[in-house]
PDB file of C-alpha atoms in Angstrom:
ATOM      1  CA  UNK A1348     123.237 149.125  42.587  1.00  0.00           C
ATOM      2  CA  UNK A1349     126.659 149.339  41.005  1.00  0.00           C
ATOM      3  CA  UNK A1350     129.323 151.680  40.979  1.00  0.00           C
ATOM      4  CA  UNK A1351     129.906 154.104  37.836  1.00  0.00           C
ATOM      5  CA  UNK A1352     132.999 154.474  35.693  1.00  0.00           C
ATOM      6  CA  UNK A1353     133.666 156.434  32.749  1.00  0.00           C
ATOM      7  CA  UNK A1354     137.692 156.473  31.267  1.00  0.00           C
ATOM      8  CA  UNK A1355     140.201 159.108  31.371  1.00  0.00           C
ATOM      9  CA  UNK A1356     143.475 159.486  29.503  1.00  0.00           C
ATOM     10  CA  UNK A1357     146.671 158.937  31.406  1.00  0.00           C
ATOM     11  CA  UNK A1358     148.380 162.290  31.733  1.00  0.00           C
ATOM     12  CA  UNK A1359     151.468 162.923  29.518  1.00  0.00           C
ATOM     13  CA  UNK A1360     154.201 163.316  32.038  1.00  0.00           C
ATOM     14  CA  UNK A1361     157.138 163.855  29.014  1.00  0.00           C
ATOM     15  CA  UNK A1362     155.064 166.788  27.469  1.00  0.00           C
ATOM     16  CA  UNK A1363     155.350 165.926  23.797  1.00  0.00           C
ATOM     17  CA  UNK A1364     151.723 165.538  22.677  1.00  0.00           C
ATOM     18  CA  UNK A1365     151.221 162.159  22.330  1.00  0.00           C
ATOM     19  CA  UNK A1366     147.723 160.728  23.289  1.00  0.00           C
ATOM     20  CA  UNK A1367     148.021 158.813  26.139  1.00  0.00           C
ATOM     21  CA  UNK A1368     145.870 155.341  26.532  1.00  0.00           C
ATOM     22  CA  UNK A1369     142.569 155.472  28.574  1.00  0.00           C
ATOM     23  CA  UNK A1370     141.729 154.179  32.120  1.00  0.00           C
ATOM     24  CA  UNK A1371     138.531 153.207  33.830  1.00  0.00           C
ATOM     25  CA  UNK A1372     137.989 155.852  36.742  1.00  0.00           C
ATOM     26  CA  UNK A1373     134.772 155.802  39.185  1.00  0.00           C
ATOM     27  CA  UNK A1374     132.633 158.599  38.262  1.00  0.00           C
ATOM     28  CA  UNK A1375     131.965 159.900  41.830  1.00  0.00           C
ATOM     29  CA  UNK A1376     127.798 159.830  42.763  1.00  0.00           C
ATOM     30  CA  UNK A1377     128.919 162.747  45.300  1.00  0.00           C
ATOM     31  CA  UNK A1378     130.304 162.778  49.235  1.00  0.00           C
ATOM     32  CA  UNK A1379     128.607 161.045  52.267  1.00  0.00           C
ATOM     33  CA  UNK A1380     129.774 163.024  55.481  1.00  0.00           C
ATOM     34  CA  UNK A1381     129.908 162.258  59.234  1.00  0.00           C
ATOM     35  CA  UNK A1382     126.134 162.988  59.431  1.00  0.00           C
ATOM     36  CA  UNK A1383     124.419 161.137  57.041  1.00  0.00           C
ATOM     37  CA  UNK A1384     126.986 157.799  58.678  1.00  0.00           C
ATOM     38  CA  UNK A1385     125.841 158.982  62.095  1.00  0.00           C
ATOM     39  CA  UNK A1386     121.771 159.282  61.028  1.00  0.00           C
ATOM     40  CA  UNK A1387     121.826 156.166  59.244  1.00  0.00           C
ATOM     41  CA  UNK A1388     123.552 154.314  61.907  1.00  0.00           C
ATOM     42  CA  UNK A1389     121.430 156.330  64.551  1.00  0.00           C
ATOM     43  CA  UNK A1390     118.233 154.527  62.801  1.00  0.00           C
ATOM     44  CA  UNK A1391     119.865 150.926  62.785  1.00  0.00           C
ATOM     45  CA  UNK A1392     121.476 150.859  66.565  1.00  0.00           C
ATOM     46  CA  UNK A1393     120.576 152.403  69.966  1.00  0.00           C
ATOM     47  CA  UNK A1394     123.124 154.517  69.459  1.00  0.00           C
ATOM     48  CA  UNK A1395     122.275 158.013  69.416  1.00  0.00           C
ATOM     49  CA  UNK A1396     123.455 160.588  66.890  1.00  0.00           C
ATOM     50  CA  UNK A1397     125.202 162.329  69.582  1.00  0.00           C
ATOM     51  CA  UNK A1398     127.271 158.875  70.691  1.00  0.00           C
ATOM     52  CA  UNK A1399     128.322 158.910  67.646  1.00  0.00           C
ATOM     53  CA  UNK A1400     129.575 162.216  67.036  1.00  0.00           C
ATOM     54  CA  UNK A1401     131.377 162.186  70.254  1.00  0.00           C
ATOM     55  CA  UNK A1402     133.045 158.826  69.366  1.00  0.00           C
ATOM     56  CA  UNK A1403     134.513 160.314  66.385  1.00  0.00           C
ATOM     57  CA  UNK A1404     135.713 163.448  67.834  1.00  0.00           C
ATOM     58  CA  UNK A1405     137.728 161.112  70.662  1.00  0.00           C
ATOM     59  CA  UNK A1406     139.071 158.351  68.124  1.00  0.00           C
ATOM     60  CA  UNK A1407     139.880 162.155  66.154  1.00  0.00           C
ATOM     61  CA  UNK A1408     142.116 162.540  68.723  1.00  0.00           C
ATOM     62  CA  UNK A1409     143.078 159.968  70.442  1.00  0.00           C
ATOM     63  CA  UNK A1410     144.412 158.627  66.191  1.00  0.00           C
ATOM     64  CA  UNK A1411     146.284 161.927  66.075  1.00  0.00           C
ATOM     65  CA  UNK A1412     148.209 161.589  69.148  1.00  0.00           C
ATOM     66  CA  UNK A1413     149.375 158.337  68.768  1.00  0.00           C
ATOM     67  CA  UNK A1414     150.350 159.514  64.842  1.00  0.00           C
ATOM     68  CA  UNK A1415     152.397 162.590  66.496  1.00  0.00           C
ATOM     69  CA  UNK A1416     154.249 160.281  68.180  1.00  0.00           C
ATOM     70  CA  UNK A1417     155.229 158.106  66.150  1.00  0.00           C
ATOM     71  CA  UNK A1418     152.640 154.846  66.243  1.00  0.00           C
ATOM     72  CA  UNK A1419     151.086 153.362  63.416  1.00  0.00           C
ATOM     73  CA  UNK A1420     147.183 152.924  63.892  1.00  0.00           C
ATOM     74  CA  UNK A1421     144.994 149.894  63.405  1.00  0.00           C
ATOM     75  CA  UNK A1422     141.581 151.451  63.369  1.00  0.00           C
ATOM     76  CA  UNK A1423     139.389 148.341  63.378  1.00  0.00           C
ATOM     77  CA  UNK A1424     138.908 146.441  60.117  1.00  0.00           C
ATOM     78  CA  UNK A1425     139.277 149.619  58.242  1.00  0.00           C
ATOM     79  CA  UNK A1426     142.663 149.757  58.114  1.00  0.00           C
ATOM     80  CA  UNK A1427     146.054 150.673  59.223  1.00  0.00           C
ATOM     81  CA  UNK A1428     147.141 154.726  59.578  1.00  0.00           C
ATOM     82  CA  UNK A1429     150.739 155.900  59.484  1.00  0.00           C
ATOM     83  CA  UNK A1430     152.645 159.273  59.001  1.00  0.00           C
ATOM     84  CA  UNK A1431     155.379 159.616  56.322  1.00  0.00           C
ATOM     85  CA  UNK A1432     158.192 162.179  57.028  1.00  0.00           C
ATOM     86  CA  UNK A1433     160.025 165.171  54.375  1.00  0.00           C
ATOM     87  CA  UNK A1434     163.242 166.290  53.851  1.00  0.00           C
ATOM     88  CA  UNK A1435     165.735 166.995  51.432  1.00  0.00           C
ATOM     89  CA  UNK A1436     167.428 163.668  49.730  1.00  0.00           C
ATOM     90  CA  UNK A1437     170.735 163.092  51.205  1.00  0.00           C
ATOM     91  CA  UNK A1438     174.066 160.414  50.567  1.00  0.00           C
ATOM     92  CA  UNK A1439     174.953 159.992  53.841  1.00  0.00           C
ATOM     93  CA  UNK A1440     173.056 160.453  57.100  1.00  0.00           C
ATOM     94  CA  UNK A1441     174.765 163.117  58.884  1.00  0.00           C
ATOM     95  CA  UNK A1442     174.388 165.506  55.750  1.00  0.00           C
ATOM     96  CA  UNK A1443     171.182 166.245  57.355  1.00  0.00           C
ATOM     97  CA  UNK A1444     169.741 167.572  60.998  1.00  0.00           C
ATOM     98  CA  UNK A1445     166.472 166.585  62.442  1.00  0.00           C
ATOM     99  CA  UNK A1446     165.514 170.307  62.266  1.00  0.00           C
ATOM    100  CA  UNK A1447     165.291 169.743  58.321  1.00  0.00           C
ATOM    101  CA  UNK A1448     163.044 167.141  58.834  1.00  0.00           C
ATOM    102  CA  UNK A1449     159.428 167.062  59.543  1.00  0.00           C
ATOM    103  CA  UNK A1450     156.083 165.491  59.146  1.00  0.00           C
ATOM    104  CA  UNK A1451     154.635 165.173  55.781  1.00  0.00           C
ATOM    105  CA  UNK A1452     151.381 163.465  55.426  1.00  0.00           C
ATOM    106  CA  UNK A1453     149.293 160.304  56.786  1.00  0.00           C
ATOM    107  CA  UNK A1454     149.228 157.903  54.875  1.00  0.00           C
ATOM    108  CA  UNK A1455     146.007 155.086  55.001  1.00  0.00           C
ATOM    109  CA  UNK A1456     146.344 151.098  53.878  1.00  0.00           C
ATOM    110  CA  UNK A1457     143.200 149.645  53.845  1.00  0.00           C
ATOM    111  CA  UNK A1458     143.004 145.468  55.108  1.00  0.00           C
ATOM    112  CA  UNK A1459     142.350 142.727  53.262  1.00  0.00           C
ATOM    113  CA  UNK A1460     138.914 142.458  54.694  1.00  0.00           C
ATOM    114  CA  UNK A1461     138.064 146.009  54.061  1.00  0.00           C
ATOM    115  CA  UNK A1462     139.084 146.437  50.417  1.00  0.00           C
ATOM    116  CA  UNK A1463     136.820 143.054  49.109  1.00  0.00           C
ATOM    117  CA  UNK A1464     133.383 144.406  51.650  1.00  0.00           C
ATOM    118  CA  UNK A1465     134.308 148.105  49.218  1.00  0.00           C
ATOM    119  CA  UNK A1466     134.597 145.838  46.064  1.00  0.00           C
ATOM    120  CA  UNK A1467     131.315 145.693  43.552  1.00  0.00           C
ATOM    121  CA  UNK A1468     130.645 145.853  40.409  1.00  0.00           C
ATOM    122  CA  UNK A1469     130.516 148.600  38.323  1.00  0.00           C
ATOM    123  CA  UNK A1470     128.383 149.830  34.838  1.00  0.00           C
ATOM    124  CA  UNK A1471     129.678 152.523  32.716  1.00  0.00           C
ATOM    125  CA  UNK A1472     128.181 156.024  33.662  1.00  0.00           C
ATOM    126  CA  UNK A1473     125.702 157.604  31.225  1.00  0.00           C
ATOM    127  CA  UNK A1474     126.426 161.012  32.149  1.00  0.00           C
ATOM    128  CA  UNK A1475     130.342 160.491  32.331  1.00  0.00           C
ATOM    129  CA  UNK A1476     132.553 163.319  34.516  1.00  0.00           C
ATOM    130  CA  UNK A1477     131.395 166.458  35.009  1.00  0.00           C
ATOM    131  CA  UNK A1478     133.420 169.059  33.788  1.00  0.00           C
ATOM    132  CA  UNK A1479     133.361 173.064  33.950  1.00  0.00           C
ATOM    133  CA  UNK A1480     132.514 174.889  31.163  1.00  0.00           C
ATOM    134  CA  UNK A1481     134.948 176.519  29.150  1.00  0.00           C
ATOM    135  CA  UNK A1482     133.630 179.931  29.107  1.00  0.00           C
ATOM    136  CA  UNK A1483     136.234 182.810  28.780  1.00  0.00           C
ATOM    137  CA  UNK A1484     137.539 184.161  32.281  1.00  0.00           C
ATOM    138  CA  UNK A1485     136.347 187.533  30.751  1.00  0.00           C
ATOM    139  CA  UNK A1486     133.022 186.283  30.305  1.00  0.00           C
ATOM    140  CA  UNK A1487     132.537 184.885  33.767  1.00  0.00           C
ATOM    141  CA  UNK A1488     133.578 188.065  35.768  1.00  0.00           C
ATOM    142  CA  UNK A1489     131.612 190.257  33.157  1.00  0.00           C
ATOM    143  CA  UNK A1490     128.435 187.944  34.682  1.00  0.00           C
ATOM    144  CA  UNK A1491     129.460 188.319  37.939  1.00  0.00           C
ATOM    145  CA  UNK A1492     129.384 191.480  37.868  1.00  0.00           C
ATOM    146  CA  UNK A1493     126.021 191.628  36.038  1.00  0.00           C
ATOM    147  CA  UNK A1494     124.650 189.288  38.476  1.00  0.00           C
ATOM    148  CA  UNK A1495     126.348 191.327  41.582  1.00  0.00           C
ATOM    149  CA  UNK A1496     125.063 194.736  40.332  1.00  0.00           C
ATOM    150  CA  UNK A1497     121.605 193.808  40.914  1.00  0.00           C
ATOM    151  CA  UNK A1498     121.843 191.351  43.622  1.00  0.00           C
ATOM    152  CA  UNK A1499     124.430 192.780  45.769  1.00  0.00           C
ATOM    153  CA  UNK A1500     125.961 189.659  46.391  1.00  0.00           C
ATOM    154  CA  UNK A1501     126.273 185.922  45.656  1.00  0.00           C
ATOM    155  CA  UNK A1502     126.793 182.813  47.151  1.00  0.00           C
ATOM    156  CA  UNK A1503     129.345 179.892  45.469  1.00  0.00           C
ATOM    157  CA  UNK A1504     126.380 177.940  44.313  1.00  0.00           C
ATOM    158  CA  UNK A1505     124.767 181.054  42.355  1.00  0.00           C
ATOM    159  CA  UNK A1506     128.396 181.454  40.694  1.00  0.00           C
ATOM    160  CA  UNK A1507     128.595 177.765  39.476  1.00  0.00           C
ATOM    161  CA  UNK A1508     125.330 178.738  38.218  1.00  0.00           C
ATOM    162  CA  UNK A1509     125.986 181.383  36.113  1.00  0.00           C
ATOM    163  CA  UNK A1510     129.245 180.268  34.901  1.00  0.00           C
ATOM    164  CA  UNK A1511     129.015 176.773  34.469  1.00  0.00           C
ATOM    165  CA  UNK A1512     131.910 175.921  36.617  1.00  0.00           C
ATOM    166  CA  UNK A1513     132.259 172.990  39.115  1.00  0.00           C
ATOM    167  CA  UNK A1514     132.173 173.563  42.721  1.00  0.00           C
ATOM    168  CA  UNK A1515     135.849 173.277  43.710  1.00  0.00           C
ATOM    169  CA  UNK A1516     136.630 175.882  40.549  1.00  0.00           C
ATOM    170  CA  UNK A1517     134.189 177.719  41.535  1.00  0.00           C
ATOM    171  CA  UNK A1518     135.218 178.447  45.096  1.00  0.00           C
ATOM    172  CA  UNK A1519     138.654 178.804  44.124  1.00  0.00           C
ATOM    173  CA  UNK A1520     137.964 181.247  41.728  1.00  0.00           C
ATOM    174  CA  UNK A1521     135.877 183.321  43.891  1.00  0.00           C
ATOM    175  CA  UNK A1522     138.245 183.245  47.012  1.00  0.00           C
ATOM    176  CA  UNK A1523     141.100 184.225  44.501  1.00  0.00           C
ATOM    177  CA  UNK A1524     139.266 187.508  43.804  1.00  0.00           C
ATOM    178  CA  UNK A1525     138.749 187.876  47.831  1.00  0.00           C
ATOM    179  CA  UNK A1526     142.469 188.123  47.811  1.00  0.00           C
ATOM    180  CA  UNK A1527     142.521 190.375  45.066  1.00  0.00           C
ATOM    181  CA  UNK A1528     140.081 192.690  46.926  1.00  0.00           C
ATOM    182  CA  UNK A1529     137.920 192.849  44.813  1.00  0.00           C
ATOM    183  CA  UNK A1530     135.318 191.086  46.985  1.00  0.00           C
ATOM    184  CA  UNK A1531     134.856 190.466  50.220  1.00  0.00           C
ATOM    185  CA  UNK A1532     132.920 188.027  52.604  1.00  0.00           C
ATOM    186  CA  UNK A1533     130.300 188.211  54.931  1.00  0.00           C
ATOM    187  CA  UNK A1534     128.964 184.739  57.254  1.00  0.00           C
ATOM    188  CA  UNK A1535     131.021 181.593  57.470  1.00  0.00           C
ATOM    189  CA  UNK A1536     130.882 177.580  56.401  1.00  0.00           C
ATOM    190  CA  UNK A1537     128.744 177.110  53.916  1.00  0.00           C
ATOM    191  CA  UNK A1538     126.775 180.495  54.474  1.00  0.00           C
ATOM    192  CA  UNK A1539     129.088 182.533  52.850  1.00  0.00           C
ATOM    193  CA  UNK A1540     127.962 186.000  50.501  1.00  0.00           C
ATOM    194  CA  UNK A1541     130.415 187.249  48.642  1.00  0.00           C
ATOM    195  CA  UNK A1542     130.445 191.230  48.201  1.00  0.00           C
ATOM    196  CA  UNK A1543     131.739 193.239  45.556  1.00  0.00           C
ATOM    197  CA  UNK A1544     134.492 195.985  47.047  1.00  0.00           C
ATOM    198  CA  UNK A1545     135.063 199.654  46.233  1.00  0.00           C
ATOM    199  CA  UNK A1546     138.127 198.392  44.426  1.00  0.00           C
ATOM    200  CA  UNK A1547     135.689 196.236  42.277  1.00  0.00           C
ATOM    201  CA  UNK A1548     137.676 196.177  38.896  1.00  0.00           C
ATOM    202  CA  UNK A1549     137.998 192.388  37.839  1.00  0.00           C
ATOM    203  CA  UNK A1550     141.583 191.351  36.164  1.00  0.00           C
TER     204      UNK A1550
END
């Protein structure tokens, strides 16, 4: 098997209109989570599914700590974790207080070893990068509320479904309207319904 790439333009970061040259991007096949690892593993090892799971929630924390205070973490052959800091830019040192500064993100640098075992080769994708459709906003809630008028209410997946939009869109898009009140919620994860409210009049 090989990985699959499709190009993308570079974006224009002076704003003036003019095309950009392509790229090669990998056209992602989806996302592999904690349990599929910890199944497939299970089936290969004598480790158990549950060893596994609790191994991850301690190195969870133990990598965490050690970040908080400062350390930068090997984590086996993967690679090395570290935690980069924010705060205004300054001349001189003593323009600034450690108050204004704080924690910004952790940051991951994969080892030698690591990057050539996640190097392959790679085909150009048939199918390309999915994209949501570019159906009018009014369009979409004018379906929704179709679709909620006889169903009562609707998961995320229905709404990609009837709108054409991809999943992160999607949610976003439907949790913006939560905020609006104009729906609500009912369950949790990935069990969510989303309810229309009394003050159902989409904007």
């Amino acid at each position: 098997m090989a990985a699959d790439y499709d190009f993308r333009r570079k974006p224009n970061e002076n704003g003036d209109g003019e095309i950009q040259p392509l790229y090669p991007r990998i056209v992602s096949k989806g996302t592999v989570d904690s349990k599929q690892l910890f199944r497939e593993i299970a089936e290969a090892s004598s480790f158990t599914e549950g060893d596994l799971a609790g191994i991850m929630v301690s190195l969870q924390e133990k990598v965490s700590y050690y970040l908080s205070e400062g350390y930068h973490v090997k984590l086996g052959e993967f690679g090395y974790f570290s935690v980069s800091l924010k705060a205004r830019p300054v001349m001189d040192k003593k323009e600034i207080r450690s108050v204004s500064i704080s924690f910004d993100n952790v940051n991951f640098r994969a080892t030698k070893w690591f990057r050539r075992r996640s190097s392959g080769t790679v085909s150009r994708s048939k199918s390309g990068f999915q994209q949501s459709s570019n159906i009018p906003e009014e369009t979409r809630y004018s379906r929704l509320q179709a679709f909620l008028t006889k169903n009562h209410f609707i998961t995320r997946k229905e709404y990609t479904q009837i709108t054409g939009l991809l999943k992160g869109k999607a949610l976003r898009e439907l949790n913006n309207l939560v905020d609006k009140g104009i729906l609500t919620t009912r369950g949790t994860g990935n069990r969510i319904l989303y309810l229309m409210t009394d003050n159902h009049i989409f904007k």
